mmCIF file of C-alpha atoms in Angstrom:
data_model
loop_
_atom_site.group_PDB
_atom_site.id
_atom_site.type_symbol
_atom_site.label_atom_id
_atom_site.label_comp_id
_atom_site.label_asym_id
_atom_site.label_seq_id
_atom_site.Cartn_x
_atom_site.Cartn_y
_atom_site.Cartn_z
ATOM 1 C CA MET A 1 -48.495 154.367 -122.808
ATOM 2 C CA THR A 2 -45.675 151.871 -123.091
ATOM 3 C CA GLN A 3 -44.035 151.830 -126.493
ATOM 4 C CA LYS A 4 -42.025 149.010 -128.014
ATOM 5 C CA VAL A 5 -38.645 149.525 -129.643
ATOM 6 C CA ALA A 6 -37.075 147.053 -132.053
ATOM 7 C CA VAL A 7 -33.383 146.885 -132.914
ATOM 8 C CA LEU A 8 -33.010 145.330 -136.348
ATOM 9 C CA GLY A 9 -29.749 143.666 -137.357
ATOM 10 C CA THR A 10 -28.349 143.551 -133.841
ATOM 11 C CA GLY A 11 -24.569 143.467 -134.227
ATOM 12 C CA LYS A 12 -22.014 145.039 -131.874
ATOM 13 C CA ILE A 13 -23.425 148.563 -132.026
ATOM 14 C CA GLY A 14 -27.016 147.310 -131.912
ATOM 15 C CA GLU A 15 -26.228 145.199 -128.870
ATOM 16 C CA ALA A 16 -24.451 148.098 -127.172
ATOM 17 C CA LEU A 17 -27.543 150.230 -127.735
ATOM 18 C CA LEU A 18 -29.798 147.460 -126.434
ATOM 19 C CA SER A 19 -27.770 146.957 -123.266
ATOM 20 C CA GLY A 20 -27.540 150.712 -122.705
ATOM 21 C CA MET A 21 -31.304 151.071 -122.957
ATOM 22 C CA ILE A 22 -31.803 148.333 -120.393
ATOM 23 C CA ARG A 23 -29.281 149.935 -118.023
ATOM 24 C CA GLY A 24 -31.131 153.201 -118.562
ATOM 25 C CA GLY A 25 -34.395 151.697 -117.294
ATOM 26 C CA TRP A 26 -36.073 150.257 -120.387
ATOM 27 C CA ALA A 27 -37.936 147.034 -119.630
ATOM 28 C CA PRO A 28 -36.738 144.030 -121.666
ATOM 29 C CA ALA A 29 -40.401 143.231 -122.321
ATOM 30 C CA ASP A 30 -40.641 146.475 -124.335
ATOM 31 C CA LEU A 31 -37.631 145.644 -126.521
ATOM 32 C CA LEU A 32 -37.443 143.445 -129.605
ATOM 33 C CA VAL A 33 -34.393 142.334 -131.566
ATOM 34 C CA THR A 34 -33.766 140.749 -134.931
ATOM 35 C CA ALA A 35 -30.627 138.947 -136.073
ATOM 36 C CA ARG A 36 -29.593 137.232 -139.277
ATOM 37 C CA ARG A 37 -28.428 134.034 -137.553
ATOM 38 C CA PRO A 38 -30.716 132.013 -135.219
ATOM 39 C CA GLU A 39 -27.860 131.367 -132.800
ATOM 40 C CA ARG A 40 -27.252 135.102 -132.510
ATOM 41 C CA ALA A 41 -30.946 135.674 -131.785
ATOM 42 C CA ASP A 42 -30.821 132.997 -129.072
ATOM 43 C CA GLN A 43 -27.745 134.635 -127.572
ATOM 44 C CA LEU A 44 -29.462 138.032 -127.331
ATOM 45 C CA ARG A 45 -32.621 136.478 -125.900
ATOM 46 C CA THR A 46 -30.648 134.668 -123.200
ATOM 47 C CA ARG A 47 -28.348 137.572 -122.380
ATOM 48 C CA TYR A 48 -30.940 140.356 -122.122
ATOM 49 C CA GLY A 49 -34.329 138.698 -121.691
ATOM 50 C CA VAL A 50 -35.678 140.368 -124.833
ATOM 51 C CA GLU A 51 -37.842 138.812 -127.503
ATOM 52 C CA ALA A 52 -36.133 137.878 -130.776
ATOM 53 C CA VAL A 53 -38.441 138.100 -133.785
ATOM 54 C CA SER A 54 -38.329 138.336 -137.566
ATOM 55 C CA ASN A 55 -37.930 141.691 -139.297
ATOM 56 C CA ALA A 56 -41.537 141.588 -140.450
ATOM 57 C CA GLU A 57 -42.792 140.821 -136.937
ATOM 58 C CA ALA A 58 -40.714 143.672 -135.525
ATOM 59 C CA ALA A 59 -42.158 146.083 -138.086
ATOM 60 C CA LYS A 60 -45.692 145.131 -137.136
ATOM 61 C CA ALA A 61 -45.237 145.170 -133.359
ATOM 62 C CA ALA A 62 -42.791 147.968 -132.535
ATOM 63 C CA ASP A 63 -43.531 151.689 -132.373
ATOM 64 C CA THR A 64 -39.892 152.567 -133.119
ATOM 65 C CA LEU A 65 -37.617 150.639 -135.480
ATOM 66 C CA ILE A 66 -33.853 151.112 -135.220
ATOM 67 C CA LEU A 67 -32.040 149.889 -138.329
ATOM 68 C CA THR A 68 -28.447 148.999 -137.449
ATOM 69 C CA VAL A 69 -27.449 147.013 -140.533
ATOM 70 C CA LYS A 70 -24.478 147.877 -142.754
ATOM 71 C CA PRO A 71 -25.068 150.475 -145.485
ATOM 72 C CA GLN A 72 -24.882 147.891 -148.267
ATOM 73 C CA ASP A 73 -27.625 145.849 -146.588
ATOM 74 C CA MET A 74 -30.045 148.728 -146.014
ATOM 75 C CA GLY A 75 -31.878 148.480 -149.337
ATOM 76 C CA THR A 76 -32.589 144.774 -148.883
ATOM 77 C CA LEU A 77 -33.830 145.317 -145.338
ATOM 78 C CA LEU A 78 -36.138 148.162 -146.378
ATOM 79 C CA ASP A 79 -37.600 146.062 -149.201
ATOM 80 C CA GLU A 80 -38.394 143.399 -146.610
ATOM 81 C CA LEU A 81 -39.893 145.882 -144.163
ATOM 82 C CA ALA A 82 -41.892 148.041 -146.568
ATOM 83 C CA PRO A 83 -45.088 145.914 -146.695
ATOM 84 C CA HIS A 84 -45.248 145.805 -142.890
ATOM 85 C CA VAL A 85 -44.344 149.325 -141.681
ATOM 86 C CA PRO A 86 -47.335 151.639 -141.079
ATOM 87 C CA ALA A 87 -46.732 155.327 -141.767
ATOM 88 C CA ASP A 88 -46.975 156.207 -138.069
ATOM 89 C CA ARG A 89 -43.874 154.212 -137.115
ATOM 90 C CA LEU A 90 -40.689 156.056 -136.223
ATOM 91 C CA VAL A 91 -37.789 154.621 -138.219
ATOM 92 C CA ILE A 92 -34.261 155.386 -137.038
ATOM 93 C CA SER A 93 -31.474 154.674 -139.507
ATOM 94 C CA GLY A 94 -28.000 154.085 -138.123
ATOM 95 C CA ALA A 95 -26.222 153.219 -141.371
ATOM 96 C CA ALA A 96 -23.293 155.431 -142.373
ATOM 97 C CA GLY A 97 -23.872 157.519 -145.467
ATOM 98 C CA ILE A 98 -27.510 156.540 -145.983
ATOM 99 C CA PRO A 99 -29.699 159.687 -146.199
ATOM 100 C CA THR A 100 -33.203 159.806 -144.784
ATOM 101 C CA ALA A 101 -34.567 160.237 -148.324
ATOM 102 C CA PHE A 102 -33.265 156.772 -149.229
ATOM 103 C CA VAL A 103 -35.308 155.298 -146.376
ATOM 104 C CA GLU A 104 -38.384 157.461 -146.939
ATOM 105 C CA GLU A 105 -38.619 156.523 -150.616
ATOM 106 C CA ARG A 106 -38.874 152.837 -149.738
ATOM 107 C CA LEU A 107 -41.497 153.108 -146.997
ATOM 108 C CA ALA A 108 -45.070 154.346 -146.807
ATOM 109 C CA ALA A 109 -45.554 158.023 -147.649
ATOM 110 C CA GLY A 110 -45.192 160.236 -144.583
ATOM 111 C CA THR A 111 -43.162 157.778 -142.507
ATOM 112 C CA PRO A 112 -41.006 159.752 -140.034
ATOM 113 C CA VAL A 113 -37.319 158.899 -140.393
ATOM 114 C CA VAL A 114 -34.459 160.032 -138.156
ATOM 115 C CA ARG A 115 -30.820 159.508 -139.110
ATOM 116 C CA VAL A 116 -28.321 158.759 -136.351
ATOM 117 C CA MET A 117 -24.565 158.294 -136.598
ATOM 118 C CA THR A 118 -23.143 156.845 -133.412
ATOM 119 C CA ASN A 119 -19.694 155.363 -132.763
ATOM 120 C CA THR A 120 -18.044 152.395 -131.083
ATOM 121 C CA PRO A 121 -17.595 154.021 -127.634
ATOM 122 C CA ALA A 122 -21.280 153.092 -127.314
ATOM 123 C CA LEU A 123 -19.781 149.829 -126.041
ATOM 124 C CA VAL A 124 -18.623 151.694 -122.907
ATOM 125 C CA ASP A 125 -21.474 154.251 -122.709
ATOM 126 C CA GLU A 126 -19.284 157.061 -124.080
ATOM 127 C CA ALA A 127 -20.714 157.330 -127.596
ATOM 128 C CA MET A 128 -21.347 160.504 -129.539
ATOM 129 C CA SER A 129 -24.613 160.051 -131.457
ATOM 130 C CA VAL A 130 -25.352 162.687 -134.104
ATOM 131 C CA ILE A 131 -29.079 163.020 -134.878
ATOM 132 C CA SER A 132 -30.853 164.529 -137.893
ATOM 133 C CA ALA A 133 -34.511 164.745 -138.885
ATOM 134 C CA GLY A 134 -35.915 163.506 -142.155
ATOM 135 C CA THR A 135 -38.709 165.218 -144.074
ATOM 136 C CA HIS A 136 -41.546 163.963 -141.872
ATOM 137 C CA ALA A 137 -39.781 163.754 -138.491
ATOM 138 C CA THR A 138 -40.897 166.205 -135.819
ATOM 139 C CA GLY A 139 -39.238 167.530 -132.697
ATOM 140 C CA ALA A 140 -40.971 164.766 -130.763
ATOM 141 C CA HIS A 141 -39.359 162.157 -132.990
ATOM 142 C CA LEU A 142 -35.924 163.698 -132.425
ATOM 143 C CA THR A 143 -36.540 163.707 -128.691
ATOM 144 C CA ARG A 144 -37.505 160.037 -128.909
ATOM 145 C CA ALA A 145 -34.231 159.238 -130.664
ATOM 146 C CA GLU A 146 -32.307 161.209 -128.035
ATOM 147 C CA GLU A 147 -34.011 159.255 -125.243
ATOM 148 C CA ILE A 148 -32.874 156.010 -126.838
ATOM 149 C CA PHE A 149 -29.291 156.936 -127.716
ATOM 150 C CA SER A 150 -28.567 158.876 -124.527
ATOM 151 C CA GLY A 151 -28.344 155.478 -122.849
ATOM 152 C CA VAL A 152 -24.952 154.935 -124.484
ATOM 153 C CA GLY A 153 -23.478 158.435 -124.358
ATOM 154 C CA LYS A 154 -24.099 161.970 -125.583
ATOM 155 C CA THR A 155 -26.326 163.125 -128.423
ATOM 156 C CA LEU A 156 -26.114 166.116 -130.739
ATOM 157 C CA ARG A 157 -28.664 167.403 -133.268
ATOM 158 C CA VAL A 158 -27.328 168.628 -136.608
ATOM 159 C CA PRO A 159 -28.917 169.358 -140.002
ATOM 160 C CA GLU A 160 -28.700 166.311 -142.230
ATOM 161 C CA SER A 161 -26.437 168.243 -144.599
ATOM 162 C CA GLN A 162 -23.763 168.013 -141.878
ATOM 163 C CA GLN A 163 -24.065 164.268 -141.313
ATOM 164 C CA ASP A 164 -21.254 163.258 -143.681
ATOM 165 C CA ALA A 165 -18.891 165.644 -141.914
ATOM 166 C CA ALA A 166 -20.028 164.325 -138.524
ATOM 167 C CA THR A 167 -19.431 160.772 -139.720
ATOM 168 C CA ALA A 168 -15.870 161.698 -140.701
ATOM 169 C CA LEU A 169 -15.139 163.365 -137.353
ATOM 170 C CA SER A 170 -17.156 161.358 -134.859
ATOM 171 C CA GLY A 171 -18.313 158.121 -136.449
ATOM 172 C CA SER A 172 -14.795 157.274 -137.634
ATOM 173 C CA GLY A 173 -13.109 159.388 -134.952
ATOM 174 C CA PRO A 174 -12.224 156.656 -132.442
ATOM 175 C CA ALA A 175 -10.159 154.875 -135.101
ATOM 176 C CA TYR A 176 -7.930 157.922 -135.500
ATOM 177 C CA PHE A 177 -7.170 157.957 -131.790
ATOM 178 C CA PHE A 178 -6.494 154.209 -131.753
ATOM 179 C CA PHE A 179 -4.136 154.717 -134.701
ATOM 180 C CA LEU A 180 -2.329 157.502 -132.841
ATOM 181 C CA VAL A 181 -1.982 155.373 -129.689
ATOM 182 C CA GLU A 182 -0.608 152.527 -131.804
ATOM 183 C CA ALA A 183 2.003 154.832 -133.358
ATOM 184 C CA MET A 184 2.951 156.354 -129.991
ATOM 185 C CA THR A 185 3.307 152.891 -128.463
ATOM 186 C CA ASP A 186 5.739 151.931 -131.219
ATOM 187 C CA ALA A 187 7.646 155.146 -130.513
ATOM 188 C CA GLY A 188 7.808 154.276 -126.829
ATOM 189 C CA ILE A 189 9.303 150.898 -127.679
ATOM 190 C CA LEU A 190 11.836 152.593 -129.975
ATOM 191 C CA LEU A 191 12.795 154.847 -127.056
ATOM 192 C CA GLY A 192 13.427 151.829 -124.834
ATOM 193 C CA LEU A 193 10.179 151.246 -122.937
ATOM 194 C CA PRO A 194 8.497 147.825 -122.688
ATOM 195 C CA ARG A 195 5.272 147.662 -124.722
ATOM 196 C CA ASP A 196 2.978 147.289 -121.689
ATOM 197 C CA LYS A 197 4.466 150.321 -119.928
ATOM 198 C CA ALA A 198 4.407 152.439 -123.089
ATOM 199 C CA HIS A 199 0.755 151.503 -123.610
ATOM 200 C CA GLU A 200 -0.197 152.364 -120.015
ATOM 201 C CA LEU A 201 1.537 155.740 -120.180
ATOM 202 C CA ILE A 202 -0.130 156.704 -123.453
ATOM 203 C CA VAL A 203 -3.619 155.530 -122.535
ATOM 204 C CA GLN A 204 -3.592 157.474 -119.275
ATOM 205 C CA ALA A 205 -2.252 160.549 -121.067
ATOM 206 C CA ALA A 206 -5.107 160.224 -123.563
ATOM 207 C CA ILE A 207 -7.721 159.868 -120.822
ATOM 208 C CA GLY A 208 -6.337 162.816 -118.886
ATOM 209 C CA ALA A 209 -6.161 164.997 -121.978
ATOM 210 C CA ALA A 210 -9.720 164.088 -122.971
ATOM 211 C CA VAL A 211 -11.077 164.959 -119.532
ATOM 212 C CA MET A 212 -9.240 168.294 -119.608
ATOM 213 C CA LEU A 213 -10.689 169.079 -123.034
ATOM 214 C CA ARG A 214 -14.171 168.225 -121.814
ATOM 215 C CA ASP A 215 -14.110 169.855 -118.392
ATOM 216 C CA SER A 216 -11.695 172.791 -118.473
ATOM 217 C CA GLY A 217 -13.514 174.957 -120.995
ATOM 218 C CA GLU A 218 -10.125 175.891 -122.471
ATOM 219 C CA HIS A 219 -9.376 175.925 -126.199
ATOM 220 C CA PRO A 220 -7.122 173.011 -127.250
ATOM 221 C CA VAL A 221 -4.463 175.502 -128.388
ATOM 222 C CA LYS A 222 -4.320 176.924 -124.852
ATOM 223 C CA LEU A 223 -4.073 173.464 -123.311
ATOM 224 C CA ARG A 224 -1.272 172.546 -125.709
ATOM 225 C CA GLU A 225 0.580 175.786 -124.968
ATOM 226 C CA ASN A 226 0.403 174.972 -121.239
ATOM 227 C CA VAL A 227 2.512 171.871 -121.933
ATOM 228 C CA THR A 228 4.864 173.568 -124.399
ATOM 229 C CA SER A 229 7.720 175.269 -122.565
ATOM 230 C CA PRO A 230 10.205 177.482 -124.454
ATOM 231 C CA ALA A 231 13.038 175.394 -125.922
ATOM 232 C CA GLY A 232 11.603 172.330 -124.169
ATOM 233 C CA THR A 233 10.893 168.752 -125.188
ATOM 234 C CA THR A 234 7.318 169.285 -126.313
ATOM 235 C CA ILE A 235 8.015 172.093 -128.774
ATOM 236 C CA ASN A 236 10.683 169.969 -130.420
ATOM 237 C CA ALA A 237 8.164 167.178 -130.881
ATOM 238 C CA ILE A 238 5.533 169.603 -132.213
ATOM 239 C CA ARG A 239 8.064 170.951 -134.715
ATOM 240 C CA GLU A 240 8.638 167.450 -136.084
ATOM 241 C CA LEU A 241 4.889 166.833 -136.357
ATOM 242 C CA GLU A 242 4.539 170.043 -138.349
ATOM 243 C CA ASN A 243 7.596 169.215 -140.490
ATOM 244 C CA HIS A 244 6.001 165.880 -141.412
ATOM 245 C CA GLY A 245 2.674 167.471 -142.286
ATOM 246 C CA VAL A 246 0.604 165.752 -139.625
ATOM 247 C CA ARG A 247 -1.946 168.573 -139.508
ATOM 248 C CA ALA A 248 -2.360 168.552 -143.297
ATOM 249 C CA ALA A 249 -2.594 164.761 -143.308
ATOM 250 C CA MET A 250 -5.417 164.906 -140.765
ATOM 251 C CA LEU A 251 -7.335 167.402 -142.887
ATOM 252 C CA SER A 252 -6.926 165.182 -145.944
ATOM 253 C CA ALA A 253 -7.939 162.070 -143.985
ATOM 254 C CA LEU A 254 -11.158 163.634 -142.740
ATOM 255 C CA GLU A 255 -12.020 164.885 -146.213
ATOM 256 C CA ALA A 256 -11.498 161.338 -147.524
ATOM 257 C CA ALA A 257 -13.800 159.921 -144.846
ATOM 258 C CA ARG A 258 -16.458 162.528 -145.660
ATOM 259 C CA ASP A 259 -16.194 161.781 -149.374
ATOM 260 C CA ARG A 260 -16.545 158.047 -148.720
ATOM 261 C CA SER A 261 -19.698 158.721 -146.727
ATOM 262 C CA ARG A 262 -21.090 160.581 -149.722
ATOM 263 C CA GLU A 263 -20.158 157.669 -151.994
ATOM 264 C CA LEU A 264 -22.073 155.277 -149.765
ATOM 265 C CA ALA A 265 -25.097 157.547 -150.037
ATOM 266 C CA SER A 266 -24.896 157.381 -153.827
ATOM 267 C CA GLY A 267 -24.793 153.584 -153.788
ATOM 268 C CA ASN A 268 -21.097 153.106 -154.565
ATOM 269 C CA SER A 269 -19.955 150.128 -152.512
#
């Protein structure tokens, strides 16, 4: 039986998910979208051939609802949806820091809720989507979420207690790498390279390193040691990174991101 999926609050991540589902074989006729602005709804309708509806209409018609609004907008959206969502609907929440209990409390008793934290590489089908079950979600519901999010990258199941940590590492993770590339580009300019050449060198180094991490099966320490010759250039650079506390700064940064995720869950904007 064909099932309908609705993406509610279709911003950049919602659109990336929508386009990935279509590339993965989902029929546009089985997909619904909602958007705050009429012109945005028209844009999605024209671009993907999907039907743009109201939130209430999506709740009534779709078998799976994917909520992609910002955390601070989730309560308002759920209040709007609550009168229209039957308890047999699968609700997938993609808002950072929002626990499944927050969603379950505002919908009909027994509604299955799955929490998913994806990241911006969904835009290029290289996302990491971390999936957790709520109180009433079954293995079938998790599999359903995996089928949807696998269209834009990899998926990983974790207990919901680990979601804040996953958000810190994976949800926010791309920003850390962009920050590092930005800093390395500035260093390249300081060392005398034109910006475009410094950028190209660093991006390709990042891609190559990522593929090696993924495909070699080697521990990152081993891969780093393979580049670090005795008394060479790399070990001198590593020494300076350690002297400036880069490792400790990363630990503190990830703890801060995790703590902010917890604050969002408690309603602190």
